[in-house]
Short mmCIF file of C-alpha atoms in Angstrom, two decimals:
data_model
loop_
_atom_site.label_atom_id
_atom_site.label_comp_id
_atom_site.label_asym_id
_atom_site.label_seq_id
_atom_site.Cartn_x
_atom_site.Cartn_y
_atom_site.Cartn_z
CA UNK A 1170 -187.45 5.86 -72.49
CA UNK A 1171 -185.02 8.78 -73.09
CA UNK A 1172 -184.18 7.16 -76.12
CA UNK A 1173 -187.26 6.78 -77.60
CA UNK A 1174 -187.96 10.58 -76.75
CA UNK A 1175 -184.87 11.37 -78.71
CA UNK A 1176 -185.76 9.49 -81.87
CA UNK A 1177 -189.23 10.92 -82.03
CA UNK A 1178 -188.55 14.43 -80.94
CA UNK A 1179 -185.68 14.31 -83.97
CA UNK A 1180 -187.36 13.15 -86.50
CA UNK A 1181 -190.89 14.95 -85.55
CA UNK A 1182 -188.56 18.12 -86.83
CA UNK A 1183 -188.60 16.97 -90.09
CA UNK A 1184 -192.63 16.50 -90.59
CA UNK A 1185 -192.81 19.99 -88.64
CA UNK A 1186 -190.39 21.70 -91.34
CA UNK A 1187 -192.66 20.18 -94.44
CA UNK A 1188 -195.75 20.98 -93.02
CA UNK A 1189 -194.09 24.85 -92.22
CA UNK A 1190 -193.12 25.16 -95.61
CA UNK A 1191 -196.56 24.17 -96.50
CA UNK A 1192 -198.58 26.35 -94.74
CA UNK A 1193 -196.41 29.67 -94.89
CA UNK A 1194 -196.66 28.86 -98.65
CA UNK A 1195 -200.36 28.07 -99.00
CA UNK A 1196 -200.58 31.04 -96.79
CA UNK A 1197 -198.33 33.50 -98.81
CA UNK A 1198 -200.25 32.84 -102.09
CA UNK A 1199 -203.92 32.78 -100.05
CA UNK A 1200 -203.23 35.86 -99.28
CA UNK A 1201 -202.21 37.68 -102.14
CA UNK A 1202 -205.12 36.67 -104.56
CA UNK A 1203 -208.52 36.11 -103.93
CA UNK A 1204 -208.22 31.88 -102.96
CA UNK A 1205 -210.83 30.88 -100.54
CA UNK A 1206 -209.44 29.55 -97.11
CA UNK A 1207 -210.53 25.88 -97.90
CA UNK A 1208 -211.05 23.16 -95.30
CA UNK A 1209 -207.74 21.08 -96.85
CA UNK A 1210 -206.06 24.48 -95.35
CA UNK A 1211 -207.03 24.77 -92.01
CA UNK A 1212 -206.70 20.89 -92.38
CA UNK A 1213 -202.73 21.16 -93.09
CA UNK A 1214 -202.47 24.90 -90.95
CA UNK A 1215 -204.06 22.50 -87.75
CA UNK A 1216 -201.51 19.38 -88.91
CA UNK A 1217 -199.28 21.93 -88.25
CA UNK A 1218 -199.88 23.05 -84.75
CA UNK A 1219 -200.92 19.59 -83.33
CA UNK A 1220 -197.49 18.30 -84.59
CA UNK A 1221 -195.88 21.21 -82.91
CA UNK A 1222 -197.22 21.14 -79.58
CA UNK A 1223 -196.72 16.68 -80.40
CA UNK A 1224 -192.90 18.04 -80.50
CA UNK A 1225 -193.79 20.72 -77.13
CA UNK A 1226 -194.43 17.64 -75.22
CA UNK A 1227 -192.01 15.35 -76.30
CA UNK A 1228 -189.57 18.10 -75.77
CA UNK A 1229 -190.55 18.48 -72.46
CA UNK A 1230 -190.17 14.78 -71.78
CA UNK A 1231 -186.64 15.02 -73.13
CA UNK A 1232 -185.73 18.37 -71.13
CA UNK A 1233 -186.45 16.40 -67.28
CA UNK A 1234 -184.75 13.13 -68.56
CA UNK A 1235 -181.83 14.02 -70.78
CA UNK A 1236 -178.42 14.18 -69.25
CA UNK A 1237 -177.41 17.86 -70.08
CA UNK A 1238 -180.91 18.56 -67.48
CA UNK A 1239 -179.25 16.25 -64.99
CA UNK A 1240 -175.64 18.42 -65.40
CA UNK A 1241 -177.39 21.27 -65.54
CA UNK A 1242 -179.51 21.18 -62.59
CA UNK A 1243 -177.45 19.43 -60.02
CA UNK A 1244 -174.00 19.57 -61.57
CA UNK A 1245 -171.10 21.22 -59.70
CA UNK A 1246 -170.59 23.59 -62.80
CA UNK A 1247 -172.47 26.80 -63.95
CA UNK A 1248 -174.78 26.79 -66.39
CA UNK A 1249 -174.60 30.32 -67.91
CA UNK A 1250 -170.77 29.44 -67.82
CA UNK A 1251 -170.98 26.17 -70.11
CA UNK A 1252 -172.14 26.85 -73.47
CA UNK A 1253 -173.43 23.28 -74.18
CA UNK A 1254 -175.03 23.35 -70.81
CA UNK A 1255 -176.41 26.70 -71.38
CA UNK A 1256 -177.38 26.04 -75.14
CA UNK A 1257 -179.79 22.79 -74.25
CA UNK A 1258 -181.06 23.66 -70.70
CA UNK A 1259 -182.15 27.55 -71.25
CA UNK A 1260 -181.87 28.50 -75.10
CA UNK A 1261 -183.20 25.87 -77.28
CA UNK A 1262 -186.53 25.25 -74.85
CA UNK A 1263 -187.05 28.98 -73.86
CA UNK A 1264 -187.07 29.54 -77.90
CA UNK A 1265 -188.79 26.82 -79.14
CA UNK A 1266 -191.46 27.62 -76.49
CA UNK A 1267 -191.71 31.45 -78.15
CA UNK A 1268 -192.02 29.49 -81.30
CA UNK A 1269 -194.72 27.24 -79.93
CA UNK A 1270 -196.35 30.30 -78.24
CA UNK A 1271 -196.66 32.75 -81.76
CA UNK A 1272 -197.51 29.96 -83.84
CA UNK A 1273 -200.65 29.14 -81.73
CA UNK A 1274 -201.56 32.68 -81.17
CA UNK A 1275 -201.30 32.47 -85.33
CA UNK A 1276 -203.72 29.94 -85.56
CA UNK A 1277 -205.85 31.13 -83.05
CA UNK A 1278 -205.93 34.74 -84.92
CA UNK A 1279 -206.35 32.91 -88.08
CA UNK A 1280 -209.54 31.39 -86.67
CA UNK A 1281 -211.22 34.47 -85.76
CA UNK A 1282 -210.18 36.37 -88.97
CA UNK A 1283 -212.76 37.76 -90.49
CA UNK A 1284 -212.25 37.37 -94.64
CA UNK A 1285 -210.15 34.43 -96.27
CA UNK A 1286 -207.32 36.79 -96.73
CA UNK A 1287 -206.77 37.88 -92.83
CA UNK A 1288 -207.16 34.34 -92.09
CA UNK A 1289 -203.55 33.40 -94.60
CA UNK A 1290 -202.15 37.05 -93.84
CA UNK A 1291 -201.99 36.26 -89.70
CA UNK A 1292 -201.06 32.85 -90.35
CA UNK A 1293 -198.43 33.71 -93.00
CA UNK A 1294 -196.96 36.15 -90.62
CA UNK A 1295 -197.29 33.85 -87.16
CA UNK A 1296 -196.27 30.91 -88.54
CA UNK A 1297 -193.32 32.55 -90.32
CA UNK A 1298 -192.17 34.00 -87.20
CA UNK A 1299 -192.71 30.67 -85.34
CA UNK A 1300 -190.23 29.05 -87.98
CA UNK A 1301 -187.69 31.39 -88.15
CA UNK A 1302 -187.32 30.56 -84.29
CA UNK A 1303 -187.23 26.99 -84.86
CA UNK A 1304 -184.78 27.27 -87.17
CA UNK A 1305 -182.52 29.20 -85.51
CA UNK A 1306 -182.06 26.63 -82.81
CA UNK A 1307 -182.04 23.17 -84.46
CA UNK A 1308 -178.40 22.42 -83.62
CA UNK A 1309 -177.61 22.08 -87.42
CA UNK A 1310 -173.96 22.38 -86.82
CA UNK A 1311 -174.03 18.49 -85.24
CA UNK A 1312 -174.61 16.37 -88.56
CA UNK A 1313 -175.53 13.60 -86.18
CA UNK A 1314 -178.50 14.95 -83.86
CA UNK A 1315 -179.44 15.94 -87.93
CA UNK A 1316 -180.47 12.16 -88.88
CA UNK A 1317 -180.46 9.90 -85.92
CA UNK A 1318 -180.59 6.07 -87.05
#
């Protein structure tokens, strides 16, 4: 089961970062010219979220089976103190769960916009900030968790 969690959750990331770039750049250009917010972009903008919240749960499947949860929740050592410990078991799920957070408050915000424009703007600007979050804790510095075969 874990393993199966693993492989989906890592390469979910990569069909989350396409459809990010996507959107944020459907978005950016929606909302500087006068492009109506079409149903192919709430299409892609909802693709989006449903994949990341797809990731949310698989995450959390991974977080109460994985081995750094069992170390880090009934080990003998600290936490805070370990750095690997302390990286999987309260940084990486505390931030992708901000990420998750702001990019459905984007969505939702994009839904209730008023004009075509507000609608891109808040997602442009939620889903941006979303991303940036992801990104800065995919553990890219471990080539294998990159591409897992």
């Amino acid at each position: 089961m874990y393993e199966i969690l693993l492989y989906t959750h890592s390469w979910l990331r990569w069909v989350i970062l396409i459809l990010a770039v996507i959107t944020i750049y459907k978005s950016f250009v929606g909302s500087k010219g006068n492009i109506p917010y079409s149903k192919g972009d709430n299409a892609i903008a909802s693709a989006f979220v449903g994949c990341i919240h797809l990731m949310f749960l698989l995450g959390l499947g991974l977080y109460f089976t994985s081995p750094y949860a069992f170390n880090a929740f009934g080990g003998d050592v600290s936490v805070m103190k370990n750095a690997t410990l302390r990286y999987w078991a309260v940084e990486h799920i505390f931030t992708m769960i901000a990420a998750v957070a702001v990019i459905t408050i984007g969505k939702a915000k994009a839904k209730r916009a008023a004009t075509d424009q507000e609608k891109f703007k808040k997602q442009l600007i939620f889903f941006a900030i979303g991303l940036a979050l992801i990104l800065s804790r995919i553990p890219w510095g471990e080539t294998a968790r990159l591409f897992r075969f």
